[in-house]
PDB file of C-alpha atoms in Angstrom:
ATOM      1  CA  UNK G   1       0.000   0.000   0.000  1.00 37.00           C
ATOM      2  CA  UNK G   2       1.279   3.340  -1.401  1.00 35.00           C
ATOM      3  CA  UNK G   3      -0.061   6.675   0.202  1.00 42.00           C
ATOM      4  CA  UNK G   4       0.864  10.366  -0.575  1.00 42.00           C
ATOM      5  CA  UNK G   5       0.387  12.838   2.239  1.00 45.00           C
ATOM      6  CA  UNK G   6       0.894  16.702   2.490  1.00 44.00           C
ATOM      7  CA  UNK G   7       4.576  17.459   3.429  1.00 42.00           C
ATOM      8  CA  UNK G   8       3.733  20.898   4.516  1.00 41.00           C
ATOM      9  CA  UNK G   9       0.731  22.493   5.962  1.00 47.00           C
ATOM     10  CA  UNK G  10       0.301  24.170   1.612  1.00 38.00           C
ATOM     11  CA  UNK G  11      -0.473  20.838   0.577  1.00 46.00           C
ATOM     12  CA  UNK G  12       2.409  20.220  -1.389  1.00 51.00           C
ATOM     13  CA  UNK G  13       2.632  16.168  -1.754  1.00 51.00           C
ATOM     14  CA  UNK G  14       5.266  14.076  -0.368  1.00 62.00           C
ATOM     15  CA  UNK G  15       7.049  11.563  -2.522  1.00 71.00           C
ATOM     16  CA  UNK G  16       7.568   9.160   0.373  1.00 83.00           C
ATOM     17  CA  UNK G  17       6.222   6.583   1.981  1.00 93.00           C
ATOM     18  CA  UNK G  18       3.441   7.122   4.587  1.00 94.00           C
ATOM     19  CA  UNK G  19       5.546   5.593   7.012  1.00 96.00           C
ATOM     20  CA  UNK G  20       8.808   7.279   5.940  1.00 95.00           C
ATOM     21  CA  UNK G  21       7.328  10.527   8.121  1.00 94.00           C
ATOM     22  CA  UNK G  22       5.058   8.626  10.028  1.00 96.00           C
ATOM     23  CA  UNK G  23       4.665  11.198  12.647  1.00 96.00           C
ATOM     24  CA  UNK G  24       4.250  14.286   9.774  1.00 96.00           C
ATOM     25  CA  UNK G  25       1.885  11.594   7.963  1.00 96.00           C
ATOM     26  CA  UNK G  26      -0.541  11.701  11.009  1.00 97.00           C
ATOM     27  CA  UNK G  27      -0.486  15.280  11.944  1.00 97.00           C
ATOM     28  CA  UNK G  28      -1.276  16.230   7.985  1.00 96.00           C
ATOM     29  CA  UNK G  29      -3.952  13.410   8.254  1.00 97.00           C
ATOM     30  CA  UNK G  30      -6.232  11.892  10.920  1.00 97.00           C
ATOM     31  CA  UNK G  31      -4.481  13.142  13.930  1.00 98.00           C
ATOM     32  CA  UNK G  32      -4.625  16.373  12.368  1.00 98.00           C
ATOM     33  CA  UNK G  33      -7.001  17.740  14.999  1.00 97.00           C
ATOM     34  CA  UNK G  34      -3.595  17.252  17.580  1.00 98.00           C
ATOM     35  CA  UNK G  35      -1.566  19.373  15.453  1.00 97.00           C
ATOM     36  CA  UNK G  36       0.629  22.358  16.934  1.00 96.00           C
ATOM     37  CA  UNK G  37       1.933  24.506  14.055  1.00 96.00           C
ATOM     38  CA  UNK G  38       5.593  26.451  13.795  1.00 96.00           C
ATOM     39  CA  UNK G  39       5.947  27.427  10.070  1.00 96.00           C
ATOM     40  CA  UNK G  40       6.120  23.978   8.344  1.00 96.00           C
ATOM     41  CA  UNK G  41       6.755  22.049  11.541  1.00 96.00           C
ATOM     42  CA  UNK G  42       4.285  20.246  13.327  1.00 97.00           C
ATOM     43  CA  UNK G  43       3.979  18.786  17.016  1.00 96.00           C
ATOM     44  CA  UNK G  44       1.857  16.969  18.922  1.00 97.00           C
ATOM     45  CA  UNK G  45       0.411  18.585  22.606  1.00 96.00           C
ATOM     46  CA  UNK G  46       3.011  17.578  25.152  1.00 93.00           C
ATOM     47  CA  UNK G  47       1.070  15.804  26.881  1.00 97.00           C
ATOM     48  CA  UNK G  48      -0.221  13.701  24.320  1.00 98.00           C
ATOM     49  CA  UNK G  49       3.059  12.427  23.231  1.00 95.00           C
ATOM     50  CA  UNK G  50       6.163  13.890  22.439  1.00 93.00           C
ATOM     51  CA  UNK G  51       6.975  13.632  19.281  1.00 92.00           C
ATOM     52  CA  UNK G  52       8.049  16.461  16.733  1.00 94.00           C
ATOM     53  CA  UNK G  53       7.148  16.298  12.906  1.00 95.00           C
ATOM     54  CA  UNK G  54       9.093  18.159  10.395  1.00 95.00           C
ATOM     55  CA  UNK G  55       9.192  18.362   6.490  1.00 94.00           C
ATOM     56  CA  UNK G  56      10.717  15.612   5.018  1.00 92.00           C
ATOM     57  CA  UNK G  57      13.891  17.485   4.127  1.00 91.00           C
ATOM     58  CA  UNK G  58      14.056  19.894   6.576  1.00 94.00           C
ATOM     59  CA  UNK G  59      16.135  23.240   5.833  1.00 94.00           C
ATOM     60  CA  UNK G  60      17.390  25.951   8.229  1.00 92.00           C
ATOM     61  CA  UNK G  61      14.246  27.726   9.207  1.00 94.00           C
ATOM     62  CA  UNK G  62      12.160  24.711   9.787  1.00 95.00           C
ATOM     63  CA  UNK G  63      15.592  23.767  12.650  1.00 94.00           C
ATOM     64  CA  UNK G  64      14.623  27.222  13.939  1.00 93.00           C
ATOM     65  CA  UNK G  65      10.835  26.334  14.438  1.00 95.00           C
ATOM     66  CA  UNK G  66      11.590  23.747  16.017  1.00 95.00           C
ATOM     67  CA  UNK G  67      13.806  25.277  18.982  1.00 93.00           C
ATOM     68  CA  UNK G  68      10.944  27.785  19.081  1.00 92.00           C
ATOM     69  CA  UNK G  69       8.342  25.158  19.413  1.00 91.00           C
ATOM     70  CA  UNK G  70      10.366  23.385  22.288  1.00 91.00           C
ATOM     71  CA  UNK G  71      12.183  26.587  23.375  1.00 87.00           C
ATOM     72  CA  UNK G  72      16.016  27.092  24.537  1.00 86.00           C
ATOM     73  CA  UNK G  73      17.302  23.645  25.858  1.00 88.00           C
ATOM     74  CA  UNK G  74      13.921  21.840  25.236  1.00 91.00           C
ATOM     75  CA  UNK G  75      14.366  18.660  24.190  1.00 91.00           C
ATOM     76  CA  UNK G  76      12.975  17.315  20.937  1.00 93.00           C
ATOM     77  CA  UNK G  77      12.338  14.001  20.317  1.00 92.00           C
ATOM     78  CA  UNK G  78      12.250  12.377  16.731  1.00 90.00           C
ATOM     79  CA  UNK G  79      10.869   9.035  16.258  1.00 84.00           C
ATOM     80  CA  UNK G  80      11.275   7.198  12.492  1.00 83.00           C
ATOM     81  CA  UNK G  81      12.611  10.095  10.749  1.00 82.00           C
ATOM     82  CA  UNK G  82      15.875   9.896   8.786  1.00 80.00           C
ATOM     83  CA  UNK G  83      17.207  13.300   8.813  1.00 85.00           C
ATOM     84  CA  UNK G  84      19.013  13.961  12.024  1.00 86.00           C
ATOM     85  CA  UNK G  85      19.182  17.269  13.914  1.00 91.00           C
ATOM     86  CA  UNK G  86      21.919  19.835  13.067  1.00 91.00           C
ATOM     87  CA  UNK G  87      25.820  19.568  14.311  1.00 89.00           C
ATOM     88  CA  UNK G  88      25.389  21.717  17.420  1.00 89.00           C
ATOM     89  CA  UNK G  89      22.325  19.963  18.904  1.00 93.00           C
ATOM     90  CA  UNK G  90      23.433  18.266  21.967  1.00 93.00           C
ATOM     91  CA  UNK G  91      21.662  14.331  21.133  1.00 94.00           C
ATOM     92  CA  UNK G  92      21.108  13.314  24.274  1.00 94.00           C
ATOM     93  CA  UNK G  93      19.949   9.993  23.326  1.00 92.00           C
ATOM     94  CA  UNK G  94      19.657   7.931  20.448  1.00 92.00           C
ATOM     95  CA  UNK G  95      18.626   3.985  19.704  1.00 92.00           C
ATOM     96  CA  UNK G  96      18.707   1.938  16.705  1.00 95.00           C
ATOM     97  CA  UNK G  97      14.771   0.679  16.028  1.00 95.00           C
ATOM     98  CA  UNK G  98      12.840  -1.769  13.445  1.00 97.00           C
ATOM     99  CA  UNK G  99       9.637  -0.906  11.620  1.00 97.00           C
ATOM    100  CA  UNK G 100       7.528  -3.823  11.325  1.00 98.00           C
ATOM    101  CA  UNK G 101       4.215  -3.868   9.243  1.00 98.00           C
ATOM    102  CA  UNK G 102       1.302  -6.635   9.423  1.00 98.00           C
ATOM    103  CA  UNK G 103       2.139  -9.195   6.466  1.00 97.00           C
ATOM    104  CA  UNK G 104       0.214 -12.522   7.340  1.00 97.00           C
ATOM    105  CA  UNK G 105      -0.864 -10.794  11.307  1.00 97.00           C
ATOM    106  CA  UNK G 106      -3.772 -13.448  12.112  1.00 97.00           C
ATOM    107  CA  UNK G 107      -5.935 -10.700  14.206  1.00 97.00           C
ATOM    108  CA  UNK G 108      -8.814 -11.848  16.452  1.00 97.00           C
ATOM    109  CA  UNK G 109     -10.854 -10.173  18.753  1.00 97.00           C
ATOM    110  CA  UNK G 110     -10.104 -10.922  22.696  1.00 98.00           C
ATOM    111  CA  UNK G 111     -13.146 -11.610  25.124  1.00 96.00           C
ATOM    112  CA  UNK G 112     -10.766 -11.150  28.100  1.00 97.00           C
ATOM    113  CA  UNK G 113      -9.660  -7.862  26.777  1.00 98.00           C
ATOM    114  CA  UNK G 114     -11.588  -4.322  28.014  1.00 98.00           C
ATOM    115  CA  UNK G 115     -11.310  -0.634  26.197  1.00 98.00           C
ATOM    116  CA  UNK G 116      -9.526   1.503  28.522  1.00 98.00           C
ATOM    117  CA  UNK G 117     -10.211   5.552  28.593  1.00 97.00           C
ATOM    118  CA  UNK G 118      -9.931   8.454  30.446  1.00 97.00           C
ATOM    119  CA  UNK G 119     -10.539   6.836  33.934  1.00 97.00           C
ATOM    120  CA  UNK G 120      -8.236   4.549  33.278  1.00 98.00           C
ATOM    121  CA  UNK G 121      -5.082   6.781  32.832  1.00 98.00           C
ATOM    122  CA  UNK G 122      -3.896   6.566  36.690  1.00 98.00           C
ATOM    123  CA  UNK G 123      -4.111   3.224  36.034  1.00 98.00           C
ATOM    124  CA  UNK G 124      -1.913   2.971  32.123  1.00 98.00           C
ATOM    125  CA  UNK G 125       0.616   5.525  33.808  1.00 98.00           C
ATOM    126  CA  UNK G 126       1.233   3.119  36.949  1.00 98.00           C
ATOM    127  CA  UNK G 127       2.030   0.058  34.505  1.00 98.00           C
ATOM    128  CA  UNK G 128       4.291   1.815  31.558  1.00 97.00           C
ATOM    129  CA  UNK G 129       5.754   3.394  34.912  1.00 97.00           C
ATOM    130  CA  UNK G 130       6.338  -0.422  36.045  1.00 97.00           C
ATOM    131  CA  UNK G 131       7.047  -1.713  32.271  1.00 96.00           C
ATOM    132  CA  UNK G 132       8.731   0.905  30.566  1.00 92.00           C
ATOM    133  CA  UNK G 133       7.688   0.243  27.070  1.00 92.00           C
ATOM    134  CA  UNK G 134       8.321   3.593  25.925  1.00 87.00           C
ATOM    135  CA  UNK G 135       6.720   7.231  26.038  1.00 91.00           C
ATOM    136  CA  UNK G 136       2.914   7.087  27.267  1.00 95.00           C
ATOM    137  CA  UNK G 137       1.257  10.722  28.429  1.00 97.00           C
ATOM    138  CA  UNK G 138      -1.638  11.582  30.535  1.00 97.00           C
ATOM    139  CA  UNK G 139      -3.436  11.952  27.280  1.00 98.00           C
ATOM    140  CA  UNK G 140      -1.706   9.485  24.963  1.00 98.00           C
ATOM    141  CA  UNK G 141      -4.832   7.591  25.390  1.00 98.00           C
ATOM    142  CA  UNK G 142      -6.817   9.958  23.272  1.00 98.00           C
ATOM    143  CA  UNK G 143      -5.191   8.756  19.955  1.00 98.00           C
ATOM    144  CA  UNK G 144      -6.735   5.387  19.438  1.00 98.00           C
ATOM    145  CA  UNK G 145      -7.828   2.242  21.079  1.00 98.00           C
ATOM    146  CA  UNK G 146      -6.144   1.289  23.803  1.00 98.00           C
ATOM    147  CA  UNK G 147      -7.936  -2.412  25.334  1.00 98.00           C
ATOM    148  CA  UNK G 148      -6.174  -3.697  28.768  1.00 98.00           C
ATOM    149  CA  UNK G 149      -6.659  -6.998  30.836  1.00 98.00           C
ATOM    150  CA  UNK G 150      -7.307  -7.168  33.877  1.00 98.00           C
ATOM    151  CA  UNK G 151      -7.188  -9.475  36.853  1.00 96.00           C
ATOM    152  CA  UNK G 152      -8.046  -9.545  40.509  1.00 95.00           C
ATOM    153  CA  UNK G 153      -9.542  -5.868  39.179  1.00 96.00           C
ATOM    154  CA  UNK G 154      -6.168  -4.578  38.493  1.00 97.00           C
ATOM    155  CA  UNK G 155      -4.441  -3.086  35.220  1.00 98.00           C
ATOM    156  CA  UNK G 156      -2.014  -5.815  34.132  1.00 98.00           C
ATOM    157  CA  UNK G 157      -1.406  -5.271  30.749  1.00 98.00           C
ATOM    158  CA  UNK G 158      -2.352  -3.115  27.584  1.00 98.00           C
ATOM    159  CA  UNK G 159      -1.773  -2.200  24.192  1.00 98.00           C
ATOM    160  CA  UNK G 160      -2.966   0.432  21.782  1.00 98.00           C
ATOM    161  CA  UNK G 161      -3.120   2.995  19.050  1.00 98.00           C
ATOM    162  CA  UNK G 162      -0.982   5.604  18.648  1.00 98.00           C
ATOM    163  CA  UNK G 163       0.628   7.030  14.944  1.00 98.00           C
ATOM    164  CA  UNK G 164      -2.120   7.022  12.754  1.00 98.00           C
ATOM    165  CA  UNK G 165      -0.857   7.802   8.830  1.00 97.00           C
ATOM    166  CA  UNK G 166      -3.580   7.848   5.774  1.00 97.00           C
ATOM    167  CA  UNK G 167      -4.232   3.912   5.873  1.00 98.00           C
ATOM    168  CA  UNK G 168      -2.040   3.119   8.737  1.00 98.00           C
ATOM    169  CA  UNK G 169      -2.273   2.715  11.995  1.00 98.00           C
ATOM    170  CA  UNK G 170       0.408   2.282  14.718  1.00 98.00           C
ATOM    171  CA  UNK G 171      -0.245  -0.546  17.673  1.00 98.00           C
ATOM    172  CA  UNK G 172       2.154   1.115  20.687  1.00 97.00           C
ATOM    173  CA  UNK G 173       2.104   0.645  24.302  1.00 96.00           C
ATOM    174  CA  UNK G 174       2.231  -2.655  24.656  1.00 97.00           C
ATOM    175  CA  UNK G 175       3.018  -3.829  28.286  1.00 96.00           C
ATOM    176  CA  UNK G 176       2.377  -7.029  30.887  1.00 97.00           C
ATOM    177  CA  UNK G 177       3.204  -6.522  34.049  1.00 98.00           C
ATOM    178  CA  UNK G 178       6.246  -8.952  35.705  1.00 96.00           C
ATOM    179  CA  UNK G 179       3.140 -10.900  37.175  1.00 96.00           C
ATOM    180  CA  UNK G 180       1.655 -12.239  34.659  1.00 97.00           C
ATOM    181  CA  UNK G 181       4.609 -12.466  31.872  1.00 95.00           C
ATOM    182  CA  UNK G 182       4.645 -15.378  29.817  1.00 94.00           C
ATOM    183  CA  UNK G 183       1.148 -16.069  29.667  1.00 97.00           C
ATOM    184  CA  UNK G 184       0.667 -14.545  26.196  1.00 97.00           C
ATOM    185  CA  UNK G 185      -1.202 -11.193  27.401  1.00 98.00           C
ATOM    186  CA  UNK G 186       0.646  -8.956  25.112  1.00 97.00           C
ATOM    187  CA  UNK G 187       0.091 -11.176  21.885  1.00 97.00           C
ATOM    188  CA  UNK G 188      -3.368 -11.810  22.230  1.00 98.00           C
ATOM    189  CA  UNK G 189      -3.559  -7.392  23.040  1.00 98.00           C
ATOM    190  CA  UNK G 190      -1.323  -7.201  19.671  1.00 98.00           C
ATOM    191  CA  UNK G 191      -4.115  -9.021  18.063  1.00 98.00           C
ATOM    192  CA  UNK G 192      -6.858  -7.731  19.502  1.00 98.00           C
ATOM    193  CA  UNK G 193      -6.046  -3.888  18.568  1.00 98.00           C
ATOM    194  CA  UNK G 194      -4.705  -5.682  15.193  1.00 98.00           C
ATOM    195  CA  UNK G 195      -8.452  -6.756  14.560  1.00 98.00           C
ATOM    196  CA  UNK G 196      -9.864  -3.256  14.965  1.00 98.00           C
ATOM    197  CA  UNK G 197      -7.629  -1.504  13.171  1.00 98.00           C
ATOM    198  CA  UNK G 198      -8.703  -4.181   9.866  1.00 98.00           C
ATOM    199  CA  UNK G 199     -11.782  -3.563  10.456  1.00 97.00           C
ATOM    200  CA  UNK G 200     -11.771   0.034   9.631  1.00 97.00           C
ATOM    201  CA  UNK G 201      -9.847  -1.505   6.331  1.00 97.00           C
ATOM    202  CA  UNK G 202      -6.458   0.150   7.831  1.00 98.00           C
ATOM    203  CA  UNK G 203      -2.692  -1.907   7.941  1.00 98.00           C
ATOM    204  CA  UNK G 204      -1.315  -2.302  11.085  1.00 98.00           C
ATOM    205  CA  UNK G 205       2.063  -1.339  11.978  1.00 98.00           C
ATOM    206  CA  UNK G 206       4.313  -0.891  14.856  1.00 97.00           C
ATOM    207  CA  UNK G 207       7.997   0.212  16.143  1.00 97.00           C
ATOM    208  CA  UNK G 208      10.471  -1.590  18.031  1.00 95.00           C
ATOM    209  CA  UNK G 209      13.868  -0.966  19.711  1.00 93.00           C
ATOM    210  CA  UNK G 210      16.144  -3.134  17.421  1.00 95.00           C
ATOM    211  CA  UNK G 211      18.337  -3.899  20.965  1.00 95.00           C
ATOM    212  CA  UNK G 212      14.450  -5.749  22.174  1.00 93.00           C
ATOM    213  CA  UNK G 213      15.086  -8.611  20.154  1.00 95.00           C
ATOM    214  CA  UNK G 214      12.887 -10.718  22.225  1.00 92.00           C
ATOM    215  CA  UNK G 215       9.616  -8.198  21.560  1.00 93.00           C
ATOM    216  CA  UNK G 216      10.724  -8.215  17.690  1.00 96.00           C
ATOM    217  CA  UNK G 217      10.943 -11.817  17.863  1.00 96.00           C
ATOM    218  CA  UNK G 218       6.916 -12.094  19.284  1.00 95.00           C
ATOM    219  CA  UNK G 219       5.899  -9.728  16.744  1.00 97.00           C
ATOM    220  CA  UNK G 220       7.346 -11.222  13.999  1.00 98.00           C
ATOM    221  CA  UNK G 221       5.904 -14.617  14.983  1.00 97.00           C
ATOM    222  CA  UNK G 222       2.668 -12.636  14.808  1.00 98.00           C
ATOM    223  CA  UNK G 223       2.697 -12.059  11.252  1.00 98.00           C
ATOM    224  CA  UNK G 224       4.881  -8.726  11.248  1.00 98.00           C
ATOM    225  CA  UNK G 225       7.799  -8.505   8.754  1.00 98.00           C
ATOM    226  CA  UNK G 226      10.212  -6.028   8.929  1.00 98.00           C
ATOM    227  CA  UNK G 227       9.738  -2.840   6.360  1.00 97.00           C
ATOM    228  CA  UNK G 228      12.997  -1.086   7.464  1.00 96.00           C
ATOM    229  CA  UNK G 229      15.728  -0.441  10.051  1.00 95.00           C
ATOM    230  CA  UNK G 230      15.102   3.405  11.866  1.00 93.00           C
ATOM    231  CA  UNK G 231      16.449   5.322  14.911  1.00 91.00           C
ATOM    232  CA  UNK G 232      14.916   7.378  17.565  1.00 92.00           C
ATOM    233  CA  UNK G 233      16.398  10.503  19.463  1.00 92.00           C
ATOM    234  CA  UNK G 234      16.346  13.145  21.273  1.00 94.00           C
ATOM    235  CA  UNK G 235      18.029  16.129  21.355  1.00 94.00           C
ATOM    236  CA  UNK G 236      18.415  19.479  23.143  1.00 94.00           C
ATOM    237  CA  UNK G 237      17.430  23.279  21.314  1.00 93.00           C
ATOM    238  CA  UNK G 238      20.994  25.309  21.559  1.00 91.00           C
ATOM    239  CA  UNK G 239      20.870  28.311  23.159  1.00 83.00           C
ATOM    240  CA  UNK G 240      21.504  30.248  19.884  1.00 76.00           C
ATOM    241  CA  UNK G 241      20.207  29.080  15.959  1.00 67.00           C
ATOM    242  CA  UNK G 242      22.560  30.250  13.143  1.00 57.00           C
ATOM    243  CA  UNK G 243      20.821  33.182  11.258  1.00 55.00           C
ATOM    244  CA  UNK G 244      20.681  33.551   7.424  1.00 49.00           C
ATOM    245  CA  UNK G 245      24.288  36.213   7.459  1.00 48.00           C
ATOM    246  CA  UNK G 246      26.078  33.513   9.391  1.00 51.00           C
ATOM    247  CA  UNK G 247      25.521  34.944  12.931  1.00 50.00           C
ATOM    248  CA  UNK G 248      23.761  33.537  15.606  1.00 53.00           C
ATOM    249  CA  UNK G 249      21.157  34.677  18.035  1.00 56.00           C
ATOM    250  CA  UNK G 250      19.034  33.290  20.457  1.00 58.00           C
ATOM    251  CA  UNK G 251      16.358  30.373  20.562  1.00 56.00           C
ATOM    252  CA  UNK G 252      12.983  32.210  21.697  1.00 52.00           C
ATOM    253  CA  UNK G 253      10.058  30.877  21.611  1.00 52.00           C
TER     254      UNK G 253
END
């Protein structure tokens, strides 16, 4: 499946891939309602989740919109995008990761499995606090379907929505607590959320830290195959931007 989408807030089509820019791909799309605007660069709330969408070849200014999004020593955070931040960004942290779309995924529906909301957020913070499986907000659970199983009443694993490009849509969040690990939770979550994104005639797809071999191992046992090898980072706004004449002056906001 081959998408356009806009690479700037004109319009102008992108010759990539959909999931090239996944994060530009959703905030020019169906998460476009999220969107925080800096000239061409796009953002998502902060509290939503933190990731920062620019053109896909980004040039000075759009560097400069950026640090005046996030202001002086803000830290950005890039997820799946291959242009990396200029020479005197300070990267404060950086990780090799997989893209993996659904290729043979065998989705079902889960009767154990309950849609988590709003109420539910104390909850979804406690167990990514727990698990750790990567950047979930106090109102990450606005962008999709997020279903969690519980038992004795309590929150022991979940997995949702969260990227949502023209046709795609991202399954993120996945997490068991150390309880109940091994027991298959988090697969039959993967193909629960799997299900409902087919049924709205959409391709799932997901990220993965390419150190977590054991997670890209489940997923590809799924039915995921691997589309193409990615990094995420983050990196700190300078104090000063180089102008157009070659000086410098300060990052405002």
């Amino acid at each position: 499946m081959t998408q356009n989408h806009t690479s700037s807030l004109t319009g102008a089509p992108s010759r990539l891939h959909p999931l090239d820019n996944p994060a530009r791909a959703s905030l020019t799309g169906p998460h476009a309602h999220f969107a925080e605007s800096r000239g061409r660069v796009l953002r998502y709330p902060a509290d939503v989740t933190p990731w920062i969408a620019l053109p896909d070849v980004p040039d000075v200014q759009d560097w400069a919109d950026v640090a005046g999004l996030a202001g002086p020593g803000g830290s950005v955070t890039l997820a799946a995008f291959q242009e990396p931040p200029p020479q005197d960004w300070e990267i404060v942290f950086r990780a090799e990761g997989v893209q993996l779309v659904d290729a043979s995924v065998d989705t079902a529906p889960d009767p154990e499995a309950v849609l988590l909301g709003p109420r539910d957020v104390p909850e979804m913070l406690a167990l990514v606090e727990r698990t750790r499986p990567g950047p979930f907000l106090p109102r990450t659970v606005e962008l999709g379907t997020y279903l969690g199983i519980r038992r004795g009443g309590a929150l022991v694993a979940m997995a949702g929505e969260r990227l949502h490009p023209p046709g795609w849509t991202e399954i993120s969040g996945v997490c068991t607590d150390e309880s109940v690990r091994g027991q298959g939770l988090a697969s039959r979550l993967v193909l629960a959320v799997a299900h409902g994104i087919r049924e709205r005639g959409e391709t799932p797809f997901l990220h993965a830290a390419a150190s977590n071999t054991g997670a890209v191992r489940l997923y590809e046992s799924l039915g995921f195959r691997l589309r193409r090898r990615t990094e995420f980072l983050s990196a700190l706004v300078p104090a000063t931007l180089p102008a157009a004449d070659g000086t410098r002056r300060p990052s405002l906001r």
